[in-house]
Short mmCIF file of C-alpha atoms in Angstrom, two decimals:
data_model
loop_
_atom_site.label_atom_id
_atom_site.label_comp_id
_atom_site.label_asym_id
_atom_site.label_seq_id
_atom_site.Cartn_x
_atom_site.Cartn_y
_atom_site.Cartn_z
CA MET A 68 11.59 27.55 -76.16
CA GLY A 69 11.49 24.01 -77.55
CA ARG A 70 13.83 25.04 -80.35
CA MET A 71 16.39 26.46 -77.96
CA ARG A 72 16.97 23.01 -76.42
CA ARG A 73 18.83 22.08 -79.61
CA ILE A 74 21.64 24.48 -78.73
CA PRO A 75 24.28 22.51 -76.77
CA ALA A 76 24.34 23.40 -73.06
CA GLY A 77 28.04 24.30 -73.07
CA ILE A 78 27.50 26.82 -75.87
CA LEU A 79 24.55 28.37 -74.01
CA VAL A 80 26.70 28.79 -70.90
CA ILE A 81 29.49 30.47 -72.85
CA ARG A 82 26.97 32.72 -74.60
CA SER A 83 25.59 33.84 -71.24
CA ILE A 84 29.08 34.49 -69.83
CA ARG A 85 30.26 36.44 -72.88
CA GLY A 86 26.98 38.25 -73.34
CA LYS A 87 27.08 37.65 -77.08
CA ASP A 88 27.41 34.82 -79.58
CA TRP A 89 30.45 33.56 -81.48
CA SER A 90 31.09 34.31 -85.15
CA LEU A 91 30.64 31.75 -87.93
CA LYS A 92 34.39 31.24 -88.18
CA THR A 93 34.68 30.49 -84.48
CA TYR A 94 31.93 27.89 -84.69
CA ARG A 95 33.75 26.29 -87.60
CA TYR A 96 36.98 25.96 -85.58
CA LEU A 97 35.06 24.67 -82.59
CA THR A 98 33.41 22.00 -84.76
CA LEU A 99 36.77 20.91 -86.16
CA PHE A 100 38.24 20.63 -82.64
CA VAL A 101 35.37 18.76 -81.06
CA THR A 102 34.99 16.24 -83.89
CA PHE A 103 38.77 15.80 -83.99
CA VAL A 104 38.91 14.88 -80.31
CA ALA A 105 35.80 12.71 -80.66
CA TYR A 106 37.19 10.49 -83.37
CA THR A 107 40.64 10.49 -81.80
CA SER A 108 38.99 8.84 -78.78
CA TYR A 109 37.23 6.32 -81.01
CA HIS A 110 40.48 5.07 -82.47
CA ALA A 111 42.30 5.22 -79.14
CA SER A 112 39.70 2.85 -77.71
CA ARG A 113 40.28 0.37 -80.59
CA LYS A 114 44.04 0.15 -80.16
CA PRO A 115 44.42 -1.74 -76.82
CA SER A 116 43.55 -5.12 -78.31
CA SER A 117 46.55 -4.90 -80.62
CA ILE A 118 48.87 -3.93 -77.73
CA VAL A 119 47.88 -6.83 -75.46
CA LYS A 120 47.93 -9.57 -78.13
CA SER A 121 51.45 -10.64 -77.22
CA VAL A 122 50.53 -10.67 -73.54
CA LEU A 123 47.45 -12.81 -74.02
CA ASP A 124 49.22 -15.10 -76.51
CA PRO A 125 52.99 -14.87 -75.87
CA PRO A 126 55.40 -16.29 -78.48
CA ARG A 127 56.56 -19.82 -77.65
CA HIS A 128 59.96 -19.91 -79.27
CA GLY A 129 62.35 -19.98 -76.35
CA ASN A 130 65.05 -17.35 -76.13
CA HIS A 131 64.36 -14.50 -78.53
CA SER A 132 67.52 -12.50 -78.33
CA ASN A 133 70.67 -13.39 -80.24
CA SER A 134 72.69 -10.29 -79.37
CA ASN A 135 73.31 -7.76 -76.68
CA THR A 136 70.32 -7.58 -74.35
CA ASN A 137 71.11 -4.13 -72.93
CA VAL A 138 68.93 -1.22 -73.94
CA PRO A 139 70.68 0.36 -76.94
CA PRO A 140 72.11 3.84 -76.39
CA TRP A 141 69.37 5.71 -78.24
CA PRO A 142 68.63 9.26 -77.02
CA TRP A 143 65.37 10.03 -75.19
CA PRO A 144 62.56 9.36 -76.02
CA MET A 145 63.65 6.68 -78.51
CA GLY A 146 65.63 4.80 -75.86
CA ASP A 147 62.43 3.81 -74.10
CA PHE A 148 61.01 2.48 -77.37
CA PHE A 149 63.60 -0.27 -77.68
CA ILE A 150 63.45 -2.48 -74.60
CA PRO A 151 64.57 -6.06 -75.27
CA LYS A 152 62.17 -8.92 -74.84
CA MET A 153 63.89 -10.23 -71.67
CA ASN A 154 63.00 -6.98 -69.84
CA ASP A 155 59.25 -7.64 -69.90
CA THR A 156 57.94 -7.53 -66.31
CA TYR A 157 54.87 -9.76 -66.71
CA SER A 158 54.52 -13.50 -67.00
CA ASP A 159 54.99 -15.33 -70.31
CA ASP A 160 52.21 -17.77 -69.44
CA GLY A 161 49.60 -15.74 -71.36
CA TRP A 162 45.94 -15.55 -70.55
CA ALA A 163 43.48 -18.37 -71.14
CA PRO A 164 41.75 -18.97 -73.50
CA PHE A 165 44.25 -17.20 -75.77
CA ASN A 166 47.46 -18.94 -74.65
CA GLY A 167 46.83 -22.28 -76.36
CA LYS A 168 47.90 -23.53 -79.76
CA ASP A 169 44.89 -21.81 -81.38
CA GLY A 170 45.40 -18.58 -79.44
CA THR A 171 46.44 -16.54 -82.52
CA SER A 172 43.36 -17.70 -84.41
CA LYS A 173 41.12 -16.80 -81.46
CA LEU A 174 42.59 -13.32 -81.35
CA GLY A 175 41.84 -13.05 -85.06
CA GLU A 176 38.27 -14.11 -84.41
CA ILE A 177 37.95 -11.42 -81.75
CA ASP A 178 39.08 -8.81 -84.28
CA VAL A 179 36.74 -10.01 -86.98
CA ALA A 180 33.78 -10.14 -84.59
CA PHE A 181 34.36 -6.50 -83.64
CA LEU A 182 34.80 -5.33 -87.25
CA ALA A 183 31.95 -7.41 -88.66
CA VAL A 184 29.44 -5.91 -86.23
CA TYR A 185 31.06 -2.48 -86.76
CA SER A 186 30.70 -2.66 -90.54
CA LEU A 187 27.13 -3.97 -90.51
CA GLY A 188 26.13 -1.49 -87.80
CA MET A 189 27.51 1.38 -89.84
CA TYR A 190 24.90 0.89 -92.58
CA VAL A 191 22.19 1.36 -89.97
CA ALA A 192 24.07 4.09 -88.17
CA GLY A 193 24.40 6.15 -91.35
CA HIS A 194 20.67 6.22 -91.93
CA LEU A 195 19.97 6.99 -88.27
CA GLY A 196 22.53 9.79 -88.36
CA ASP A 197 20.57 11.41 -91.19
CA THR A 198 17.29 11.18 -89.30
CA LEU A 199 18.21 11.72 -85.61
CA ASP A 200 19.99 14.45 -83.71
CA LEU A 201 23.64 13.88 -84.65
CA ARG A 202 24.95 15.32 -81.39
CA LEU A 203 22.90 13.00 -79.17
CA PHE A 204 23.50 10.06 -81.50
CA LEU A 205 27.26 10.57 -81.36
CA THR A 206 27.26 11.09 -77.58
CA THR A 207 25.35 7.85 -77.04
CA GLY A 208 27.73 5.90 -79.25
CA MET A 209 30.82 7.23 -77.49
CA ILE A 210 29.62 6.53 -73.95
CA GLY A 211 28.36 3.08 -74.97
CA SER A 212 31.72 2.35 -76.56
CA GLY A 213 33.57 3.35 -73.42
CA ILE A 214 31.45 1.10 -71.22
CA PHE A 215 32.02 -2.05 -73.28
CA VAL A 216 35.70 -1.39 -73.91
CA ALA A 217 36.09 -1.10 -70.15
CA LEU A 218 34.12 -4.30 -69.61
CA PHE A 219 36.57 -6.16 -71.86
CA GLY A 220 39.41 -4.97 -69.66
CA MET A 221 37.47 -5.92 -66.51
CA GLY A 222 37.89 -9.53 -67.62
CA TYR A 223 41.43 -9.24 -66.19
CA PHE A 224 40.28 -8.00 -62.79
CA TRP A 225 37.38 -10.46 -62.63
CA ASP A 226 39.67 -13.30 -63.73
CA VAL A 227 37.45 -14.21 -66.68
CA HIS A 228 38.73 -16.95 -68.98
CA HIS A 229 35.68 -17.58 -71.15
CA PHE A 230 36.18 -16.84 -74.85
CA TRP A 231 32.52 -15.95 -75.34
CA TYR A 232 32.76 -13.15 -72.75
CA PHE A 233 35.53 -11.37 -74.62
CA LEU A 234 33.84 -12.03 -77.95
CA GLY A 235 30.55 -10.56 -76.70
CA MET A 236 32.18 -7.43 -75.29
CA GLN A 237 33.97 -6.76 -78.54
CA MET A 238 30.83 -7.26 -80.60
CA VAL A 239 28.73 -4.84 -78.57
CA ALA A 240 31.60 -2.34 -78.53
CA GLY A 241 31.76 -2.60 -82.33
CA LEU A 242 28.05 -1.80 -82.58
CA PHE A 243 28.49 1.42 -80.60
CA GLN A 244 31.69 2.30 -82.47
CA ALA A 245 29.69 2.27 -85.73
CA THR A 246 28.02 5.52 -84.71
CA GLY A 247 31.20 7.55 -84.95
CA TRP A 248 32.43 7.93 -88.50
CA PRO A 249 29.17 8.67 -90.35
CA SER A 250 28.32 11.23 -87.70
CA VAL A 251 31.59 13.18 -87.61
CA VAL A 252 31.93 13.27 -91.43
CA ALA A 253 28.34 14.47 -91.73
CA VAL A 254 28.97 17.26 -89.24
CA ILE A 255 32.11 18.44 -91.06
CA GLY A 256 30.32 18.22 -94.38
CA ASN A 257 27.52 20.41 -93.00
CA TRP A 258 29.96 23.15 -91.94
CA PHE A 259 32.45 23.19 -94.80
CA GLY A 260 32.21 23.67 -98.56
CA LYS A 261 34.08 21.80 -101.30
CA ARG A 262 36.90 24.20 -102.12
CA ARG A 263 40.07 22.93 -100.39
CA ARG A 264 37.95 20.22 -98.72
CA GLY A 265 40.64 17.60 -99.42
CA LEU A 266 43.35 19.54 -97.59
CA ILE A 267 41.11 20.61 -94.71
CA MET A 268 39.79 17.09 -94.18
CA GLY A 269 43.24 15.59 -94.73
CA VAL A 270 44.56 17.64 -91.82
CA TRP A 271 41.44 16.95 -89.78
CA ASN A 272 41.67 13.22 -90.54
CA ALA A 273 44.94 13.12 -88.63
CA HIS A 274 42.65 12.20 -85.70
CA THR A 275 42.77 8.60 -86.98
CA SER A 276 46.53 8.39 -86.59
CA VAL A 277 46.57 10.55 -83.47
CA GLY A 278 44.00 8.22 -81.97
CA ASN A 279 46.07 5.14 -82.84
CA ILE A 280 49.18 6.76 -81.40
CA SER A 281 47.50 7.97 -78.20
CA GLY A 282 45.74 4.63 -77.75
CA SER A 283 49.04 2.77 -78.12
CA LEU A 284 50.83 5.07 -75.68
CA LEU A 285 48.02 5.02 -73.15
CA ALA A 286 47.79 1.22 -73.26
CA ALA A 287 51.56 0.68 -73.15
CA SER A 288 51.96 3.11 -70.26
CA VAL A 289 49.88 0.98 -67.89
CA LEU A 290 50.69 -2.47 -69.30
CA ASP A 291 53.00 -3.29 -66.38
CA TYR A 292 50.10 -2.90 -63.94
CA GLY A 293 48.00 -5.54 -65.71
CA TRP A 294 46.62 -5.76 -69.24
CA GLY A 295 43.13 -4.80 -68.04
CA TRP A 296 44.27 -1.23 -67.47
CA CYS A 297 45.13 -1.00 -71.18
CA PHE A 298 41.37 -0.99 -71.83
CA ILE A 299 40.22 1.04 -68.83
CA LEU A 300 42.29 4.15 -69.64
CA PRO A 301 41.19 4.54 -73.32
CA ALA A 302 37.60 3.80 -72.25
CA ALA A 303 37.70 6.69 -69.82
CA PHE A 304 39.06 8.90 -72.61
CA ILE A 305 36.17 8.18 -74.99
CA VAL A 306 33.57 8.70 -72.29
CA ALA A 307 35.07 12.09 -71.36
CA ALA A 308 35.14 13.04 -75.06
CA GLY A 309 31.47 12.01 -75.35
CA VAL A 310 30.58 14.43 -72.58
CA MET A 311 32.45 17.17 -74.47
CA VAL A 312 30.49 16.37 -77.65
CA PHE A 313 27.19 16.63 -75.74
CA LEU A 314 28.12 20.02 -74.31
CA PHE A 315 29.80 21.75 -77.31
CA LEU A 316 29.00 20.16 -80.68
CA ALA A 317 26.57 21.95 -82.99
CA ALA A 318 25.81 19.34 -85.63
CA TYR A 319 24.23 21.77 -88.10
CA PRO A 320 24.94 25.51 -88.60
CA GLU A 321 21.23 26.28 -88.33
CA ASP A 322 21.15 24.78 -84.84
CA VAL A 323 23.09 27.80 -83.57
CA GLY A 324 21.54 30.39 -85.85
CA PHE A 325 23.26 30.18 -89.23
CA LEU A 326 21.87 28.99 -92.51
CA ASP A 327 22.96 26.33 -94.96
CA PRO A 328 23.45 27.59 -98.57
CA SER A 329 20.25 25.84 -99.67
CA GLU A 330 18.16 27.67 -97.07
CA SER A 331 16.86 31.20 -96.98
CA SER A 332 15.23 33.12 -94.21
CA PRO A 333 14.75 36.75 -93.26
CA ASN A 334 16.25 35.98 -89.85
CA ALA A 335 19.47 34.48 -91.26
CA ARG A 336 22.64 35.81 -89.66
CA GLY A 337 25.03 34.37 -92.26
CA SER A 338 25.48 31.59 -94.75
CA ILE A 339 28.07 28.97 -95.64
CA HIS A 340 28.88 28.91 -99.31
CA ASP A 341 29.48 25.47 -100.79
CA ASP A 342 31.99 26.64 -103.38
CA SER A 343 34.23 28.46 -100.94
CA MET A 344 35.84 27.98 -97.58
CA MET A 345 35.24 31.60 -96.72
CA TRP A 346 32.39 32.62 -94.48
CA GLU A 347 30.15 35.62 -94.98
CA GLU A 348 29.82 37.22 -91.60
CA GLY A 349 26.57 39.17 -92.00
CA THR A 350 25.95 42.61 -90.48
CA SER A 351 27.60 44.37 -87.58
CA ASN A 352 24.98 43.13 -85.15
CA ASP A 353 25.47 39.56 -86.47
CA GLU A 354 26.10 38.11 -83.01
CA GLU A 355 22.89 39.56 -81.60
CA ALA A 356 20.55 38.35 -84.33
CA PRO A 357 17.77 35.93 -83.37
CA ILE A 358 17.96 32.20 -84.09
CA PRO A 359 16.20 31.42 -87.39
CA HIS A 360 13.27 29.02 -87.19
CA ILE A 361 14.90 26.34 -89.33
CA HIS A 362 16.58 23.33 -87.78
CA SER A 363 18.18 20.11 -88.91
CA VAL A 364 15.08 18.08 -88.06
CA ASN A 365 13.28 19.76 -90.97
CA ARG A 366 15.62 18.16 -93.51
CA ARG A 367 14.67 14.98 -95.31
CA GLY A 368 17.03 12.04 -95.66
CA VAL A 369 17.95 10.12 -98.80
CA GLY A 370 17.27 6.37 -98.93
CA PHE A 371 19.96 3.73 -98.75
CA VAL A 372 19.34 2.50 -102.33
CA GLY A 373 19.17 6.04 -103.66
CA ALA A 374 22.56 6.83 -102.07
CA CYS A 375 24.09 3.76 -103.73
CA PHE A 376 23.17 5.16 -107.14
CA ILE A 377 25.06 8.43 -106.62
CA PRO A 378 27.84 8.34 -109.24
CA GLY A 379 31.14 7.10 -107.71
CA VAL A 380 29.75 5.70 -104.46
CA ILE A 381 30.08 2.00 -105.39
CA PRO A 382 33.60 2.16 -106.93
CA PHE A 383 34.98 4.11 -103.97
CA ALA A 384 33.21 1.79 -101.51
CA LEU A 385 34.75 -1.29 -103.14
CA CYS A 386 38.17 0.38 -103.27
CA LEU A 387 37.91 1.19 -99.55
CA PHE A 388 37.07 -2.50 -98.90
CA PHE A 389 40.62 -3.46 -99.90
CA SER A 390 42.23 -0.24 -98.66
CA LYS A 391 40.91 -0.80 -95.13
CA LEU A 392 41.81 -4.47 -95.34
CA VAL A 393 45.41 -3.36 -95.60
CA ALA A 394 45.22 -0.47 -93.14
CA TYR A 395 43.40 -2.37 -90.39
CA THR A 396 45.71 -5.34 -90.65
CA PHE A 397 48.51 -2.99 -89.68
CA LEU A 398 46.30 -1.37 -87.00
CA PHE A 399 45.48 -4.67 -85.28
CA TRP A 400 48.60 -6.77 -85.97
CA LEU A 401 51.63 -4.48 -86.35
CA PRO A 402 52.59 -4.52 -82.62
CA PHE A 403 52.25 -8.33 -82.61
CA TYR A 404 54.42 -8.57 -85.75
CA LEU A 405 57.08 -6.32 -84.25
CA SER A 406 57.24 -8.31 -81.00
CA GLN A 407 57.73 -11.58 -82.92
CA THR A 408 60.21 -10.35 -85.52
CA GLU A 409 63.90 -9.83 -84.89
CA ILE A 410 64.94 -6.24 -85.61
CA GLY A 411 68.67 -5.65 -85.66
CA GLY A 412 69.28 -9.10 -84.19
CA GLU A 413 66.90 -8.96 -81.23
CA ARG A 414 63.21 -9.04 -80.40
CA LEU A 415 61.48 -6.11 -78.71
CA SER A 416 59.34 -6.24 -75.60
CA VAL A 417 55.57 -5.96 -76.00
CA LYS A 418 55.64 -2.39 -74.62
CA SER A 419 58.37 -1.33 -77.03
CA ALA A 420 56.59 -2.98 -79.97
CA GLY A 421 53.44 -1.01 -79.10
CA ASN A 422 55.40 2.24 -78.89
CA LEU A 423 57.28 1.57 -82.11
CA SER A 424 54.07 0.80 -84.02
CA THR A 425 52.92 4.37 -83.50
CA LEU A 426 55.42 5.53 -86.12
CA PHE A 427 53.29 3.86 -88.80
CA ASP A 428 50.54 6.29 -87.85
CA VAL A 429 52.97 9.21 -87.93
CA GLY A 430 53.44 8.37 -91.60
CA GLY A 431 49.68 8.11 -91.90
CA ILE A 432 49.25 11.70 -90.70
CA PHE A 433 51.49 13.01 -93.48
CA GLY A 434 49.87 10.65 -95.99
CA GLY A 435 46.35 11.93 -95.29
CA ILE A 436 47.44 15.56 -95.57
CA LEU A 437 49.49 14.96 -98.71
CA ALA A 438 46.72 12.98 -100.45
CA GLY A 439 44.16 15.70 -99.63
CA TYR A 440 46.43 18.48 -100.88
CA ILE A 441 47.31 16.71 -104.13
CA SER A 442 43.68 15.81 -104.84
CA ASP A 443 42.64 19.45 -104.32
CA ARG A 444 45.36 20.75 -106.63
CA LEU A 445 44.64 18.19 -109.38
CA LYS A 446 40.89 18.07 -108.73
CA ALA A 447 41.29 14.30 -109.10
CA ARG A 448 40.34 12.29 -106.01
CA ALA A 449 40.30 8.88 -107.75
CA THR A 450 43.65 9.40 -109.49
CA THR A 451 45.29 10.42 -106.24
CA ALA A 452 43.85 7.50 -104.27
CA ALA A 453 44.82 4.95 -106.96
CA THR A 454 48.36 6.31 -107.23
CA PHE A 455 48.87 6.03 -103.49
CA MET A 456 47.55 2.46 -103.44
CA TYR A 457 49.93 1.38 -106.20
CA ALA A 458 52.84 3.09 -104.33
CA ALA A 459 51.87 1.17 -101.15
CA ILE A 460 52.81 -2.12 -102.85
CA PRO A 461 56.60 -1.55 -103.14
CA SER A 462 56.62 0.23 -99.76
CA MET A 463 55.25 -2.88 -98.04
CA LEU A 464 57.64 -5.14 -99.95
CA LEU A 465 60.60 -3.02 -98.86
CA TYR A 466 59.38 -2.95 -95.27
CA ARG A 467 59.09 -6.74 -95.10
CA THR A 468 62.42 -7.33 -96.87
CA TYR A 469 64.63 -4.72 -95.22
CA GLY A 470 62.79 -3.66 -92.07
CA ASN A 471 64.61 -6.20 -89.94
CA ILE A 472 68.12 -4.94 -90.79
CA SER A 473 68.17 -2.26 -88.10
CA LYS A 474 65.83 -0.18 -86.00
CA THR A 475 66.60 2.92 -88.04
CA MET A 476 65.73 1.15 -91.31
CA ASN A 477 62.56 -0.23 -89.70
CA ILE A 478 61.45 3.24 -88.64
CA ILE A 479 62.07 4.85 -92.04
CA LEU A 480 60.32 2.12 -94.02
CA MET A 481 57.41 1.92 -91.54
CA ILE A 482 56.74 5.64 -91.87
CA ILE A 483 56.86 5.44 -95.70
CA ALA A 484 54.49 2.47 -95.69
CA GLY A 485 52.12 4.30 -93.34
CA LEU A 486 52.13 7.34 -95.65
CA PHE A 487 51.05 5.41 -98.74
CA ILE A 488 48.68 3.03 -96.98
CA ASN A 489 46.77 5.56 -94.88
CA GLY A 490 46.79 8.35 -97.51
CA PRO A 491 44.01 6.93 -99.77
CA TYR A 492 42.13 5.48 -96.82
CA ALA A 493 42.01 8.96 -95.27
CA LEU A 494 41.08 10.64 -98.56
CA ILE A 495 38.21 8.27 -99.39
CA THR A 496 36.67 8.29 -95.91
CA THR A 497 36.73 12.09 -95.63
CA ALA A 498 36.80 14.35 -98.68
CA VAL A 499 35.44 11.77 -101.13
CA SER A 500 32.60 10.78 -98.80
CA ALA A 501 31.73 14.43 -98.17
CA ASP A 502 31.87 15.23 -101.91
CA LEU A 503 29.54 12.38 -102.81
CA GLY A 504 27.26 13.10 -99.87
CA THR A 505 26.65 16.57 -101.30
CA HIS A 506 26.62 15.47 -104.95
CA SER A 507 24.69 17.60 -107.43
CA SER A 508 22.31 14.70 -108.08
CA LEU A 509 20.93 15.18 -104.53
CA LYS A 510 19.63 18.65 -105.41
CA GLY A 511 20.91 20.20 -102.16
CA ASP A 512 19.80 17.45 -99.81
CA SER A 513 22.77 17.34 -97.46
CA ARG A 514 21.02 14.72 -95.38
CA ALA A 515 22.74 12.14 -97.59
CA LEU A 516 26.09 12.84 -95.93
CA ALA A 517 25.87 10.28 -93.14
CA THR A 518 24.21 7.67 -95.38
CA VAL A 519 26.82 7.93 -98.14
CA THR A 520 29.61 7.94 -95.56
CA ALA A 521 28.13 4.82 -93.98
CA ILE A 522 27.87 2.99 -97.33
CA ILE A 523 31.48 3.74 -98.23
CA ASP A 524 33.03 3.19 -94.82
CA GLY A 525 30.67 0.29 -93.96
CA THR A 526 31.79 -1.54 -97.09
CA GLY A 527 35.39 -0.70 -96.25
CA SER A 528 34.95 -2.02 -92.74
CA ILE A 529 33.94 -5.43 -94.09
CA GLY A 530 37.41 -5.53 -95.64
CA ALA A 531 38.82 -4.26 -92.36
CA ALA A 532 37.28 -7.30 -90.69
CA LEU A 533 38.52 -9.72 -93.34
CA GLY A 534 42.15 -8.55 -93.20
CA PRO A 535 42.83 -9.21 -89.50
CA LEU A 536 40.89 -12.49 -89.71
CA LEU A 537 43.05 -13.77 -92.58
CA THR A 538 46.16 -12.51 -90.79
CA GLY A 539 45.31 -14.61 -87.74
CA PHE A 540 45.46 -17.72 -89.90
CA LEU A 541 48.18 -16.73 -92.37
CA SER A 542 50.62 -15.57 -89.64
CA THR A 543 50.86 -19.16 -88.39
CA LYS A 544 52.26 -20.12 -91.81
CA GLY A 545 54.68 -17.19 -91.99
CA TRP A 546 54.58 -13.40 -92.31
CA ASP A 547 55.54 -13.52 -95.99
CA ALA A 548 52.08 -14.88 -96.71
CA VAL A 549 50.50 -11.98 -94.77
CA PHE A 550 52.44 -9.37 -96.74
CA ALA A 551 51.61 -11.08 -100.04
CA MET A 552 47.89 -10.78 -99.12
CA LEU A 553 48.34 -7.11 -98.28
CA MET A 554 50.08 -6.28 -101.55
CA ILE A 555 47.44 -8.08 -103.59
CA GLY A 556 44.75 -6.12 -101.68
CA ALA A 557 46.46 -2.81 -102.43
CA CYS A 558 46.70 -3.69 -106.13
CA ILE A 559 43.01 -4.57 -106.37
CA ALA A 560 42.09 -1.33 -104.54
CA GLY A 561 43.88 0.71 -107.22
CA LEU A 562 42.39 -1.25 -110.10
CA LEU A 563 38.84 -0.73 -108.84
CA LEU A 564 39.23 3.01 -109.46
CA THR A 565 40.39 2.58 -113.04
CA SER A 566 37.18 3.75 -114.68
CA LEU A 567 37.02 6.86 -112.44
CA VAL A 568 40.68 7.58 -113.11
CA CYS A 569 40.07 7.40 -116.85
CA THR A 570 37.15 9.76 -116.53
CA GLU A 571 39.21 12.27 -114.54
CA LEU A 572 42.09 12.13 -117.02
CA THR A 573 39.67 12.56 -119.94
CA GLU A 574 38.07 15.56 -118.34
CA ARG A 575 41.43 17.09 -117.54
CA THR A 576 42.61 16.53 -121.11
CA ALA A 577 39.44 18.16 -122.44
CA LEU A 578 40.00 21.21 -120.25
CA THR A 579 43.61 21.68 -121.38
CA SER A 580 43.03 20.99 -125.10
CA PRO A 581 43.07 24.05 -127.42
CA ARG A 582 39.70 25.43 -128.50
CA PRO A 583 38.63 27.77 -131.34
CA ARG A 584 39.08 31.38 -130.26
CA ASN A 585 35.74 32.50 -131.64
CA ASN A 586 32.71 31.31 -133.49
CA VAL A 587 34.01 32.57 -136.87
CA GLU A 588 37.04 30.21 -137.06
CA ALA A 589 35.05 26.99 -137.26
CA PRO A 590 32.78 28.03 -140.19
CA LEU A 591 35.84 29.53 -141.90
CA SER A 592 37.76 26.28 -141.73
CA GLN A 593 34.80 24.40 -143.03
CA SER A 594 34.54 26.81 -145.99
CA LEU A 595 38.21 26.34 -146.81
CA LEU A 596 37.74 22.59 -146.68
CA ARG A 597 34.87 22.78 -149.17
CA ASP A 598 36.93 24.97 -151.48
CA GLY A 599 39.73 22.44 -151.43
CA ARG A 600 37.38 19.63 -152.35
CA ARG A 601 36.18 21.58 -155.37
#
């Protein structure tokens, strides 16, 4: 009976109601859905700080509108996106300690504190994810995240004005947030093989953008009631999602009765083949078969140093450092940038800037899917990621140069920038991490999934911390300096994959080059050559 406790309670209840178990394919879809909602809630709970920046530290430049202050005649729902600055319903006094001359820098320090703890915590979380029960580990992280995100927002209701309070809440929240990504990627890697992994995980990785969008909309929807609610609502979302994970997530196929390809057992009901996305369903009484006596706790984990030596881990980790530097600068600072930049001759309200910033993540959804699909077709993850990073450079330049002409132009260029910026970020953190976590050098030890994911994303998150921190300082000197930093970061990210790109191109050339049709041709040509020399 001790082994049965590993089956999530919600699945046991559904089994008892149905009178039989689900098929392998149904479990696969359930895993996709639960992990999608889980990481959507993680990103939703990170977004409020970017929405409230302009409330805590309002711009001090006098009148911000040079043209018509009426809401432009855009059709629903776009009309609600573009509310002029003068229509804000809250005070422009800001919130101490962020409303002083160094307020922007302090907001940057809050961001870097969160991301620094997040990145360092991820290295530990990856190893723990490979040694502990992933379902319980993920649930604990989600509920803990919700509590401390909510406590940050409670600073509004408790009238807290101490910088160290907000800094401390963000740091502890970052520690709990570190549990998320290594865990969900490991779970998906356990249930899915490598064929079409880029496309599947590209679609699945839309949770990042969906989380950013939902977090922005949730926060903006309650902003008029007080900025504290912007944190309370996403916090409730991640706690509710954590409960769902606890009830319905099977972290390993063998926890609900199916075997990994590397395992064998006479009780096995079915297996997941690593080289195919198809599932072998077993016999007709597949749903009634007993649970095999093999569980995830019997697997051994790979060490941190050993995971670093897996071919490709270090280059992709360093590439993600600069890729996330760019992506997270947009995540944390785009609403603030939009509220302080004239678009079509006027400045937007904080609420409208938050709503408009979601379109960057709409582009990110398409970018993740497109990058995954292309990398599957070409079988070239590094080439795809590098190409997208190089394309992000002109897209950011165009957005900075022409995005202020009109709202339509801003939307188009923002979506394009989001596509190229988030595409490689999504590809590296999902399909690449899963590929390397199940690399042939591991000899079937899939317990490296969370560790490899943590190394790659943890290194990337250090860059994610550096980007917003530099932005907090550079934005005081002008936004051109910020965009110059972002374009340099994107260029370096692409260059770091150069050796892997060359390897992929060499392998592809070798596969397409003509070969002798049989073993007779080569000796024959050598004989002719000798005859000619005579």
